[in-house]
mmCIF file of C-alpha atoms in Angstrom:
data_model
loop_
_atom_site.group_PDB
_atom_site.id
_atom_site.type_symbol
_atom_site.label_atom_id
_atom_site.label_comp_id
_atom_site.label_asym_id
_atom_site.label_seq_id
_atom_site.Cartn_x
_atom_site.Cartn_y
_atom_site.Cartn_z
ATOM 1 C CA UNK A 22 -292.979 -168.402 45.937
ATOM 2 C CA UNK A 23 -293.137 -164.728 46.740
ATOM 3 C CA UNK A 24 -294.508 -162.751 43.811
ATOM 4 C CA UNK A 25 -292.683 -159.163 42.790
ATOM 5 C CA UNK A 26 -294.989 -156.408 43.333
ATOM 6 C CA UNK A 27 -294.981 -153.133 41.923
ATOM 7 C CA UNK A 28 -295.290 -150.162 44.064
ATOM 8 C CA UNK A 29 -296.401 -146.831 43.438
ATOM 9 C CA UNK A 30 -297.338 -143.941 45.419
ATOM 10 C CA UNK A 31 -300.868 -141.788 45.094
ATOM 11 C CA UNK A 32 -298.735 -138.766 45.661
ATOM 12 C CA UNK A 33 -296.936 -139.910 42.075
ATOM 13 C CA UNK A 34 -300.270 -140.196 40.407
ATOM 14 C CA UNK A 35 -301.245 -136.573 41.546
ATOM 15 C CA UNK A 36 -297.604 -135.658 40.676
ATOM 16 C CA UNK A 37 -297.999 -136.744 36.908
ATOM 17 C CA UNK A 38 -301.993 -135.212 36.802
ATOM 18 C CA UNK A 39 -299.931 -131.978 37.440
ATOM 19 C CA UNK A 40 -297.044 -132.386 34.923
ATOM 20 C CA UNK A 41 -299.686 -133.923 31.922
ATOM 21 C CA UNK A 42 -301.456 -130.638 32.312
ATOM 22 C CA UNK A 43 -298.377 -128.248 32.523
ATOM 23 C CA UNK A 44 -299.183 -127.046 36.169
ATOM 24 C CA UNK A 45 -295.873 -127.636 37.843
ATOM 25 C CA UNK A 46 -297.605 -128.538 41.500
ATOM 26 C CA UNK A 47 -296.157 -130.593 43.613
ATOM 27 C CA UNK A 48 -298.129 -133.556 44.982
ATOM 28 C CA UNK A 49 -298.800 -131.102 47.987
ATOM 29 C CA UNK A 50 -300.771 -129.446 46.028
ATOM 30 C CA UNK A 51 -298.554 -125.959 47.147
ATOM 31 C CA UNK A 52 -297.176 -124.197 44.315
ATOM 32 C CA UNK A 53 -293.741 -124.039 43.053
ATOM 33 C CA UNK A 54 -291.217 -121.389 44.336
ATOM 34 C CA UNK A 55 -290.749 -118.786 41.498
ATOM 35 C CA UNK A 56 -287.907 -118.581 39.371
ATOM 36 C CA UNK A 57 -284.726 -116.548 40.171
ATOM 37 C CA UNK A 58 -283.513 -114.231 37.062
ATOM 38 C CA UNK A 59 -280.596 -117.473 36.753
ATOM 39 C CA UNK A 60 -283.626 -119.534 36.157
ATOM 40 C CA UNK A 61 -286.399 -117.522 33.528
ATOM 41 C CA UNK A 62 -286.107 -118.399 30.476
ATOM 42 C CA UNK A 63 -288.232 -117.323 27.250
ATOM 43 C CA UNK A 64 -292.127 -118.826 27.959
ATOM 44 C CA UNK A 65 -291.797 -120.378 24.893
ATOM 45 C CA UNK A 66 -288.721 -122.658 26.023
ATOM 46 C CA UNK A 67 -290.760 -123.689 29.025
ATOM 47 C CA UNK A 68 -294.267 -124.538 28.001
ATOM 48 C CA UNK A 69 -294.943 -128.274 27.655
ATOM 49 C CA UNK A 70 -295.425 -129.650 24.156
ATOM 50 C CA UNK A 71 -299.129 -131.096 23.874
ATOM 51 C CA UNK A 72 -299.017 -134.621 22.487
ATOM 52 C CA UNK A 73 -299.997 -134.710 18.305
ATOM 53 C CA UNK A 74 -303.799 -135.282 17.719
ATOM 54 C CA UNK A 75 -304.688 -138.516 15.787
ATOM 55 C CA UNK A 76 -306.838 -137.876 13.318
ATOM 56 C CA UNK A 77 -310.400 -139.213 14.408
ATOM 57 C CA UNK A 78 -309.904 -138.535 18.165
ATOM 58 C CA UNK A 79 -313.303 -137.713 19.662
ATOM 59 C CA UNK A 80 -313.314 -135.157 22.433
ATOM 60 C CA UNK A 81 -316.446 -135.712 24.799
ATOM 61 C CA UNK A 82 -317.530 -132.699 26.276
ATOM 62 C CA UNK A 83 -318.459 -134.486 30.126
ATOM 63 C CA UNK A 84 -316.802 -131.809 32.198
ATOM 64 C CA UNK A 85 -316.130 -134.243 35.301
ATOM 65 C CA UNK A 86 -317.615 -137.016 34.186
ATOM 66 C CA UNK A 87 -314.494 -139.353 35.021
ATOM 67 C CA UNK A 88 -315.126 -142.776 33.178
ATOM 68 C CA UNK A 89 -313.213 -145.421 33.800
ATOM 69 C CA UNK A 90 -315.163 -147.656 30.780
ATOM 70 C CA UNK A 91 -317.107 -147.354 28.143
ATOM 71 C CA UNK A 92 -319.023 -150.069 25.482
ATOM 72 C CA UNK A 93 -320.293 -148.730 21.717
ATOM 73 C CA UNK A 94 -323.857 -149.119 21.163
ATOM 74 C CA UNK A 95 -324.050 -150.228 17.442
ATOM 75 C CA UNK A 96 -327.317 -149.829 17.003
ATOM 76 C CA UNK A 97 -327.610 -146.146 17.968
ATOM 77 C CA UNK A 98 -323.883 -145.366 16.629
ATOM 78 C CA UNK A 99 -323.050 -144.376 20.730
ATOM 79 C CA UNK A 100 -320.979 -144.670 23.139
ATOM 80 C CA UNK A 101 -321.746 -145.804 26.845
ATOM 81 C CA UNK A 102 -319.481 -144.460 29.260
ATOM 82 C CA UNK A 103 -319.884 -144.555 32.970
ATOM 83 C CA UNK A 104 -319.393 -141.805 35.741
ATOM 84 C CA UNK A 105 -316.821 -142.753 38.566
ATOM 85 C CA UNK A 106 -317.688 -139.176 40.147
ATOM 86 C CA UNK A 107 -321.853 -138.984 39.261
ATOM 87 C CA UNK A 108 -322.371 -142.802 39.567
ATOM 88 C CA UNK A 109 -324.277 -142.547 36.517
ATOM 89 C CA UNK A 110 -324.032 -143.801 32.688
ATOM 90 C CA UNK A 111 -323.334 -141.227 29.732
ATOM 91 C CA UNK A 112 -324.239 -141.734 26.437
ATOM 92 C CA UNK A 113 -321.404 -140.172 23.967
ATOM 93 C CA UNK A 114 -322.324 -139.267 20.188
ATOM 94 C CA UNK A 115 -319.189 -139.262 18.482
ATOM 95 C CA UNK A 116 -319.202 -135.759 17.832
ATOM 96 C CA UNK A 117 -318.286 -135.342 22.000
ATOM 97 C CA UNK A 118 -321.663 -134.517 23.042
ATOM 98 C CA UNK A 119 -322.395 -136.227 26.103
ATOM 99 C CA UNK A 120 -326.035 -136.717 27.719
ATOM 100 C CA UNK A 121 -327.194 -138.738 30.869
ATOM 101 C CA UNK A 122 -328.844 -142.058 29.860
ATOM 102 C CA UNK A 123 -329.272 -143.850 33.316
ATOM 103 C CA UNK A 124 -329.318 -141.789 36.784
ATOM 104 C CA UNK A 125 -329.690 -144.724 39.321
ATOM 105 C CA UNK A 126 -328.976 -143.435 43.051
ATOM 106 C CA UNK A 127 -328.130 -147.309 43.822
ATOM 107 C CA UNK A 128 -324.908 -146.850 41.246
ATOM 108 C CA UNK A 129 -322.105 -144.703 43.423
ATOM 109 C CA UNK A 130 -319.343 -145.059 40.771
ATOM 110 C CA UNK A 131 -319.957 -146.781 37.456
ATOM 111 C CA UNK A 132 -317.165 -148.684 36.477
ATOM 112 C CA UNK A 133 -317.309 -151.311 34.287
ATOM 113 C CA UNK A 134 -319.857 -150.928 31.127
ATOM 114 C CA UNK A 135 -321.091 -153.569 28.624
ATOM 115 C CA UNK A 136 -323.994 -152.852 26.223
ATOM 116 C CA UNK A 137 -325.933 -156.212 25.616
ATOM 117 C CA UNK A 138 -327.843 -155.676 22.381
ATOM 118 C CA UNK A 139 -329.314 -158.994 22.418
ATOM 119 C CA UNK A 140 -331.279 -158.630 25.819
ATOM 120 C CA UNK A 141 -331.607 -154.384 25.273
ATOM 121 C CA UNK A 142 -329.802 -153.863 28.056
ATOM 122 C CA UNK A 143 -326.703 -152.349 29.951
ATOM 123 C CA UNK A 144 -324.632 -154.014 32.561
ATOM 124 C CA UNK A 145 -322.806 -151.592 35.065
ATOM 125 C CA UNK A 146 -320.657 -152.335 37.673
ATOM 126 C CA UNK A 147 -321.026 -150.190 40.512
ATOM 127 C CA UNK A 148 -317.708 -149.008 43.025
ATOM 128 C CA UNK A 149 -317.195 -147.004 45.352
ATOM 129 C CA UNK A 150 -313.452 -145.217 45.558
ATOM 130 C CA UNK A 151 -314.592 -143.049 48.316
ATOM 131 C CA UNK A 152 -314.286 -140.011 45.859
ATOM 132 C CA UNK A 153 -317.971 -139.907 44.190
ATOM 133 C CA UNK A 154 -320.472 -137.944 44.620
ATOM 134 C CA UNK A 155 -322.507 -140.435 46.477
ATOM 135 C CA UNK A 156 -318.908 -141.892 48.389
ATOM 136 C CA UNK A 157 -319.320 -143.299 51.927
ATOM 137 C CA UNK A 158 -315.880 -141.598 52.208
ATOM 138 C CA UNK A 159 -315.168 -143.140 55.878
ATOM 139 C CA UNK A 160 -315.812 -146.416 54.345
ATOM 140 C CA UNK A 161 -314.283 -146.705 50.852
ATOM 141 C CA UNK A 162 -314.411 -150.042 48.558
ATOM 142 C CA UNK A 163 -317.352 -151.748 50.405
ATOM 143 C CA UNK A 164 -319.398 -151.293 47.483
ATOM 144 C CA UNK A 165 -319.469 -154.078 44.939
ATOM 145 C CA UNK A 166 -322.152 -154.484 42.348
ATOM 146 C CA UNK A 167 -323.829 -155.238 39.040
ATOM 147 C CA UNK A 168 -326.749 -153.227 38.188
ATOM 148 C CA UNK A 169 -328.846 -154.292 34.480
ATOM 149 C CA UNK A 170 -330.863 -151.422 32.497
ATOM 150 C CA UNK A 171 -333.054 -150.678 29.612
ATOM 151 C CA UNK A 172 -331.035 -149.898 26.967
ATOM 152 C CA UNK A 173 -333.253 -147.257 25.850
ATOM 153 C CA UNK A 174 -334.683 -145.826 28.835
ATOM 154 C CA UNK A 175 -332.027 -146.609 31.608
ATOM 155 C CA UNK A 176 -334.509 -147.957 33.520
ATOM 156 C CA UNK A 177 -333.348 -150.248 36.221
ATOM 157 C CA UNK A 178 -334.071 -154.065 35.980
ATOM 158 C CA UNK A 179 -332.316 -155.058 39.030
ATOM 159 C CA UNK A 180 -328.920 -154.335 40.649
ATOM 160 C CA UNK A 181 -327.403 -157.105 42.319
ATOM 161 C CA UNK A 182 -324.971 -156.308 45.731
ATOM 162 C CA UNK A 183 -322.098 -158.719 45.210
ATOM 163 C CA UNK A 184 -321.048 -158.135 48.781
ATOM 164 C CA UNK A 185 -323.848 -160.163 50.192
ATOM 165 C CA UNK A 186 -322.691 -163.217 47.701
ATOM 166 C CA UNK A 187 -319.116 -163.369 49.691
ATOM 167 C CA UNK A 188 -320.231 -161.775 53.565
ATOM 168 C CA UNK A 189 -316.591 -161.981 54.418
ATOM 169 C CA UNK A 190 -316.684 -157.568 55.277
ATOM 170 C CA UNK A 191 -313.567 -157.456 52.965
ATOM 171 C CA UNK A 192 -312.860 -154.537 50.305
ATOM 172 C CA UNK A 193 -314.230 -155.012 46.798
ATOM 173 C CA UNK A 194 -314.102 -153.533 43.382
ATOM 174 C CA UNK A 195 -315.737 -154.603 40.326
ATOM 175 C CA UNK A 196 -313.809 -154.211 37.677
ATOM 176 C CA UNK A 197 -315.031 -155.591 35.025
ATOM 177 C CA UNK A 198 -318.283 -157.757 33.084
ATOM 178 C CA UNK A 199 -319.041 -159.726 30.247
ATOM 179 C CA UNK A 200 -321.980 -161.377 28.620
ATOM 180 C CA UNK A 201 -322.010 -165.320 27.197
ATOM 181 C CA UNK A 202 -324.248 -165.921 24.445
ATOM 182 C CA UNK A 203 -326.846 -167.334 26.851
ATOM 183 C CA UNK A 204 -326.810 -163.571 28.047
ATOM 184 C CA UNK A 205 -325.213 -165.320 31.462
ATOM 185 C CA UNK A 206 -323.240 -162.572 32.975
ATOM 186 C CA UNK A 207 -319.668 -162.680 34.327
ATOM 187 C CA UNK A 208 -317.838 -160.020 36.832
ATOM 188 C CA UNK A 209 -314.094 -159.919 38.173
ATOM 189 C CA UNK A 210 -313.635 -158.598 41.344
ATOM 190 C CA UNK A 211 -310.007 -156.410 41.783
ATOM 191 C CA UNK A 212 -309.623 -156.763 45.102
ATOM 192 C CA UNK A 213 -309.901 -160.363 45.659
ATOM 193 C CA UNK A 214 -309.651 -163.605 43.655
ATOM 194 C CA UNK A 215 -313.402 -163.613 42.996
ATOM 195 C CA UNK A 216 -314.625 -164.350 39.699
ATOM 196 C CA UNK A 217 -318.713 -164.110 39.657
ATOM 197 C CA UNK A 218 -322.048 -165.410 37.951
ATOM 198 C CA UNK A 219 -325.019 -163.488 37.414
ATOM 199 C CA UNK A 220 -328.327 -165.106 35.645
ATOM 200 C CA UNK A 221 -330.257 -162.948 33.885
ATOM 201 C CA UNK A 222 -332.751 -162.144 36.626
ATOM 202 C CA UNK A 223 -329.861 -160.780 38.906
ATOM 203 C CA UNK A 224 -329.385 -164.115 40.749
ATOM 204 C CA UNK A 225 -325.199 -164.446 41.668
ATOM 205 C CA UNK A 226 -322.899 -166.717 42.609
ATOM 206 C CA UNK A 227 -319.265 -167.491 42.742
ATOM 207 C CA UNK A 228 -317.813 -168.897 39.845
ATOM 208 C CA UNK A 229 -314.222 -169.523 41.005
ATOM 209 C CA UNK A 230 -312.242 -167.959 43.954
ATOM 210 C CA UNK A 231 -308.800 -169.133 42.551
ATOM 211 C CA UNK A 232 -305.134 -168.187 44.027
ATOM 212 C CA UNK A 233 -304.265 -167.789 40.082
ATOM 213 C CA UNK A 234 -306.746 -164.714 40.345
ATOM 214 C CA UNK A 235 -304.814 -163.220 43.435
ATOM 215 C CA UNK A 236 -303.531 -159.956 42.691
ATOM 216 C CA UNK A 237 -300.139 -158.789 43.309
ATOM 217 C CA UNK A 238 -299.931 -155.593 42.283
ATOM 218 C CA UNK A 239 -299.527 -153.368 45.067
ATOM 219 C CA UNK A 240 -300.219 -148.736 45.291
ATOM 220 C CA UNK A 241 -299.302 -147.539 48.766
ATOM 221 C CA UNK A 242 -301.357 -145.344 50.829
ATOM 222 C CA UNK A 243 -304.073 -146.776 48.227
ATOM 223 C CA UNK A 244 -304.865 -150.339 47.202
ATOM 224 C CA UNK A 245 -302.831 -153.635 47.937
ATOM 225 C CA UNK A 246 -303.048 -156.599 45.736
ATOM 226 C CA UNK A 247 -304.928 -155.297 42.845
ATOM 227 C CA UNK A 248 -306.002 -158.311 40.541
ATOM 228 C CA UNK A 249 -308.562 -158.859 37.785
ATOM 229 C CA UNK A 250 -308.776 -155.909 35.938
ATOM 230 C CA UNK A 251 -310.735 -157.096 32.621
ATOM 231 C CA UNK A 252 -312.719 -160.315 31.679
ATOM 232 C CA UNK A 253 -314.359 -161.386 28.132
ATOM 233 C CA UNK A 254 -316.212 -164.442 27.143
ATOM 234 C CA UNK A 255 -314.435 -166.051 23.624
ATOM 235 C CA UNK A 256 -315.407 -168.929 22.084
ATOM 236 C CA UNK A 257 -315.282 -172.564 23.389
ATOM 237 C CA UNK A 258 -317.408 -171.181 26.535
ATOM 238 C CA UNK A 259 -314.169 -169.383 28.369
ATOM 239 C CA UNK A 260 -313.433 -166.440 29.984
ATOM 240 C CA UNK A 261 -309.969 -164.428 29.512
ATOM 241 C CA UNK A 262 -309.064 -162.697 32.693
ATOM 242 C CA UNK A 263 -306.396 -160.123 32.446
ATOM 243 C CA UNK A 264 -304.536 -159.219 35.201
ATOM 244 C CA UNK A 265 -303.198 -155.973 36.344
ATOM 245 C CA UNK A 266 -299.676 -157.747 36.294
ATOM 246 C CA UNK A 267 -299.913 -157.919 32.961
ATOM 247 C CA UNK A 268 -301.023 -162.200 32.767
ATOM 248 C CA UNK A 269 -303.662 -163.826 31.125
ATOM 249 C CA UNK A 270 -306.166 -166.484 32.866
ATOM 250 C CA UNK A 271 -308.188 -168.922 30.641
ATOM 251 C CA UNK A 272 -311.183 -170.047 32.697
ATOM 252 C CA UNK A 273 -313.743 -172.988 31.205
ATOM 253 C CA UNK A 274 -317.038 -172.204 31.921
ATOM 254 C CA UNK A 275 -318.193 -175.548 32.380
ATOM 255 C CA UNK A 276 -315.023 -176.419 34.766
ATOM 256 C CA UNK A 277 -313.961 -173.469 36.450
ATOM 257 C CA UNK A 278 -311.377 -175.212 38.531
ATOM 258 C CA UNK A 279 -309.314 -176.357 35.205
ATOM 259 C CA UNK A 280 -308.652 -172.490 35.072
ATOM 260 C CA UNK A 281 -304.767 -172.091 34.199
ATOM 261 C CA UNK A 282 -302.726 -168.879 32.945
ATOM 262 C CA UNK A 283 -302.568 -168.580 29.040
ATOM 263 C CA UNK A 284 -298.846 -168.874 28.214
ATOM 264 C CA UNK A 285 -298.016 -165.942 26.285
ATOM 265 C CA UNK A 286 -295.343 -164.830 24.017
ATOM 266 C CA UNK A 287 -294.256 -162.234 26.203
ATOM 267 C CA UNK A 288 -296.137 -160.503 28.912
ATOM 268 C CA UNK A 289 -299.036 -157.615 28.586
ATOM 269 C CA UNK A 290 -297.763 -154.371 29.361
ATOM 270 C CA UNK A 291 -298.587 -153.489 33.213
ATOM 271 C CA UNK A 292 -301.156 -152.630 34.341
ATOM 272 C CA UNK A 293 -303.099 -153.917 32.270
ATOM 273 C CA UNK A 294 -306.635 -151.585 32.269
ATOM 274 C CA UNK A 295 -308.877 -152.953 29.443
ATOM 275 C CA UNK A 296 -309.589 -155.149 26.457
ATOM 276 C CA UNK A 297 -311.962 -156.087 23.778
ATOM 277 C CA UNK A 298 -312.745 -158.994 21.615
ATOM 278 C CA UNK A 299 -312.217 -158.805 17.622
ATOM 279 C CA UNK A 300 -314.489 -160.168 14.970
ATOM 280 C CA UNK A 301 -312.102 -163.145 14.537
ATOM 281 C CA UNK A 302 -311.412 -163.972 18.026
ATOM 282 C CA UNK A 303 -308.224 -162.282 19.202
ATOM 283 C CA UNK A 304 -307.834 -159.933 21.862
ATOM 284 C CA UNK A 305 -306.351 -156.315 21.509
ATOM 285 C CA UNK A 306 -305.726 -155.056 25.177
ATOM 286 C CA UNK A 307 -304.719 -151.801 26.425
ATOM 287 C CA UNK A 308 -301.955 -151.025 29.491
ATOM 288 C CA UNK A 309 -302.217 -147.832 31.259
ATOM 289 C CA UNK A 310 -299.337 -145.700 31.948
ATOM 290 C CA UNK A 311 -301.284 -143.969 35.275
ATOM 291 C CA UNK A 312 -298.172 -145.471 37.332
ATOM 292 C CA UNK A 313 -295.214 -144.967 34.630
ATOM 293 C CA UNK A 314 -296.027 -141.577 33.045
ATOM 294 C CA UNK A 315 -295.093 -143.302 29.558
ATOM 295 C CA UNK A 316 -297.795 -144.081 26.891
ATOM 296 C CA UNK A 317 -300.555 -146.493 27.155
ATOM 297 C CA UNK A 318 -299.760 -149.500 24.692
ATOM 298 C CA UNK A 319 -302.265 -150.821 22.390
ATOM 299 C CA UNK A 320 -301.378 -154.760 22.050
ATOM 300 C CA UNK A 321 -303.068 -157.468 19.489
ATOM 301 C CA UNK A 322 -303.237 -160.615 21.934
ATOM 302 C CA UNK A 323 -303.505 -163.761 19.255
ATOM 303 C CA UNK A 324 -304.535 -166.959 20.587
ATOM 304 C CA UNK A 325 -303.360 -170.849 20.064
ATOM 305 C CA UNK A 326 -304.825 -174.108 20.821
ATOM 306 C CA UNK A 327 -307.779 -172.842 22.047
ATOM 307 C CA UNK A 328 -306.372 -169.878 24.194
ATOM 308 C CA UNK A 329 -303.929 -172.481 26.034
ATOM 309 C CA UNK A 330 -301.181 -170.341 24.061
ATOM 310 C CA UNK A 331 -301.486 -166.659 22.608
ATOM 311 C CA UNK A 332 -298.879 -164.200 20.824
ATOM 312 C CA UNK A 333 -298.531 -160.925 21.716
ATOM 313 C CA UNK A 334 -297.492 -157.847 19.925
ATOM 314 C CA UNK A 335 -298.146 -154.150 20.626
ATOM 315 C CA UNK A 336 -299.390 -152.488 17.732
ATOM 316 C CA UNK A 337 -299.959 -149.003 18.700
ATOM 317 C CA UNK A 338 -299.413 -146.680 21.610
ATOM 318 C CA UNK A 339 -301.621 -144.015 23.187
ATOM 319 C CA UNK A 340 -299.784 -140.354 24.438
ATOM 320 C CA UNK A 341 -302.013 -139.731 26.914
ATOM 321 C CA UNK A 342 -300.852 -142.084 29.461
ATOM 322 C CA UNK A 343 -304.259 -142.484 31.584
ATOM 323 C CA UNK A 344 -305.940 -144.274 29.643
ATOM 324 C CA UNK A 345 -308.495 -147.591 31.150
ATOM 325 C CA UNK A 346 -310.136 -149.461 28.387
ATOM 326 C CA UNK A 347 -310.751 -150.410 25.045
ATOM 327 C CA UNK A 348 -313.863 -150.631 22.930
ATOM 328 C CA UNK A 349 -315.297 -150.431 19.527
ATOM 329 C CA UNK A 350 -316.756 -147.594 17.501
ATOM 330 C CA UNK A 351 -317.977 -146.294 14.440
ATOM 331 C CA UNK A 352 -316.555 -147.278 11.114
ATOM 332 C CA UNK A 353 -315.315 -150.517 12.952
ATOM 333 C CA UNK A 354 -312.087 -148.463 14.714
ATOM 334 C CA UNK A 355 -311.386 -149.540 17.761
ATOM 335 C CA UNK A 356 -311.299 -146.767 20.457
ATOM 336 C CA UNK A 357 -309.032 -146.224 23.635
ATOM 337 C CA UNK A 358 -310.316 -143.999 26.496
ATOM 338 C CA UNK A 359 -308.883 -141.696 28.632
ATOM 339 C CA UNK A 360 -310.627 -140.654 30.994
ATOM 340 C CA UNK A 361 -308.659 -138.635 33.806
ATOM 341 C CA UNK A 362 -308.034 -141.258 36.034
ATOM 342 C CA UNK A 363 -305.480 -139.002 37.479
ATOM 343 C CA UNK A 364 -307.149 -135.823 37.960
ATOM 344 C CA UNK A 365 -310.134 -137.873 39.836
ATOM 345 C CA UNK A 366 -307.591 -139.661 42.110
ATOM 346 C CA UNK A 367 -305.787 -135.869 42.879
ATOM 347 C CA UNK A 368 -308.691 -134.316 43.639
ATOM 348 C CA UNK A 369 -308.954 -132.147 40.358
ATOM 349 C CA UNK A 370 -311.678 -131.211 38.116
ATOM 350 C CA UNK A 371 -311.174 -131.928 34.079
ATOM 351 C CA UNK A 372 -313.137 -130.401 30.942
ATOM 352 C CA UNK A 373 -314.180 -133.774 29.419
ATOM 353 C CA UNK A 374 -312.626 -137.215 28.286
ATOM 354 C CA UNK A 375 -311.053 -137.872 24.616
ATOM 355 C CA UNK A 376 -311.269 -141.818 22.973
ATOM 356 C CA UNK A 377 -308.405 -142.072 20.744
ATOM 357 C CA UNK A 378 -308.607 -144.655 17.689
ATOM 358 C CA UNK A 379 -305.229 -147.098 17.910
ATOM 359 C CA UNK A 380 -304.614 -149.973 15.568
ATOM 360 C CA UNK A 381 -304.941 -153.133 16.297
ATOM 361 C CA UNK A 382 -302.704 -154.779 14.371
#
């Protein structure tokens, strides 16, 4: 059966960067003809209304930092957020201030970020969109990896290139990783129905290459058949994938080929961008509005009969609509990032990144 794909254009991601900041610039980038004496009106009438502040929103200070995740350290009472335009990982107090914690010239873009307190550690994915610092522009999306660091000192432990564990010369993009108990690390590959398994001393393989992990979401001009864009380990030795089309994939551990998609209640808002595990074993995902324009939705994901079956109900939405993951924080709120997802992809420069508390149910 052919799948429905949704389709987007880069030039409408640059289009809404320039409307969410007020700068009416086309996707061009040229600017706007100026108004005939017909068309002026009072400045007052015409500048944009900036979206309400929720009370606790922290405003990082990372002038062009660009994160895409971001894990809470517990311990420490930070945030770890990595750099899709340094390559490297931030640490975040949650007054804003923002400070480099690991500088690794192996990481081109840091993606995906998981703190693993047990092990002292940090997992990273590492990406390459063509626009970082350390880009092989000519040659986008042939970076794919998982990098593990001291917790304390970033120091690297090893960085595993995910590319060599497939060989097949085909675009990649880790999206996402989680840690099992056994500190046995899992990574989701966007770009093609991949699902990996790193031990502990950097060793990978392939998990499952499934068609159930096939994306279908296509962007024009950009990316075609975007997949897996967030995996976490729950209990009963599973992963949840979520899909950028807004479905859920339960995959056993222990038999990866029994995966099957978790029938839902309804579907998760698309695309899906992030998610994170509560203390009694439900889900609350977020959606980002990057493609739409129209705010990010928080959404409590409830399972049944052992994640075979899960409700799902949004709970809360975010106004900035670029928004990529999910995570804890202090005072057990649970956070939602934006990061400027936008901006990076248009080529613009941004003052920082804000996390946003949202409820979760």
């Amino acid at each position: 059966m052919t799948k429905t794909k949704l389709k987007i254009t880069i030039a409408g991601a640059a289009l809404l960067a320039a409307v969410a900041t007020g700068a009416a610039v086309a996707a061009t980038g040229s600017e706007p003809a100026p108004a005939t004496n017909a068309e002026q009106q009072p400045q007052s009438s015409q500048a944009p209304q900036p979206p309400p502040v929720v009370p606790g929103t922290i405003h990082a200070d990372g002038a062009n930092v660009f994160p895409h995740s971001l894990d809470f350290d517990a311990e420490s009472g930070t945030f770890f957020a990595g750099s899709l335009k340094h390559g490297n990982v931030f640490a975040v107090d949650k007054d804003g201030k923002v400070r480099t914690r690991i500088d690794d010239p192996a990481l081109v873009s840091a993606q995906a970020v998981r703190v693993d307190p047990e092990r002292d550690r940090v997992l990273v994915s590492n990406v390459d969109y063509g626009t970082a610092e350390r880009s092989k522009k000519d040659n986008p999306f042939h970076v794919a990896g998982v990098g593990s660091y001291d917790r304390k000192t970033g120091e690297q432990h090893w960085c595993v290139d995910l590319t060599a564990v497939v060989g097949d010369g085909k675009p990649h993009l880790i999206s996402d990783v989680t840690v099992a108990p056994d500190g046995t690390i899992y990574a989701v590959d966007e770009l093609s129905p991949t699902l990996f398994r790193i031990d502990k001393k950097g060793n990978a393989s392939i998990l499952l290459r499934s068609d159930l992990l096939q994306g279908t979401l296509d962007i024009p001009n950009f990316l075609n058949d975007v997949g897996m864009a967030a995996v976490d380990w729950v209990d009963g030795n599973q992963l949840i994938v979520a899909m950028a089309d807004g479905a859920l994939v339960r995959v056993p551990v222990d038999n990866p080929e029994a995966a099957q998609k978790v029938q839902l209640s309804a579907p998760l808002d698309s695309p899906t961008a992030g998610m994170r595990v509560l203390d009694d074993g439900s889900i609350v995902a977020v959606s980002s509005g990057l493609l739409s324009g129209k705010p990010a939705q928080s959404q409590h994901v409830i399972p049944r009969n052992g994640w075979k079956e899960a409700t799902v109900t949004v709970t809360d939405t975010v106004a900035d609509p670029v928004t990529s993951d999910v995570t804890a924080g202090p005072d057990g709120k649970t956070y939602a990032l934006s990061g400027g997802l936008a901006d990076l992809l248009a080529g613009k420069p941004n003052k920082g990144f804000t996390l946003t508390p949202v409820k979760t149910e």
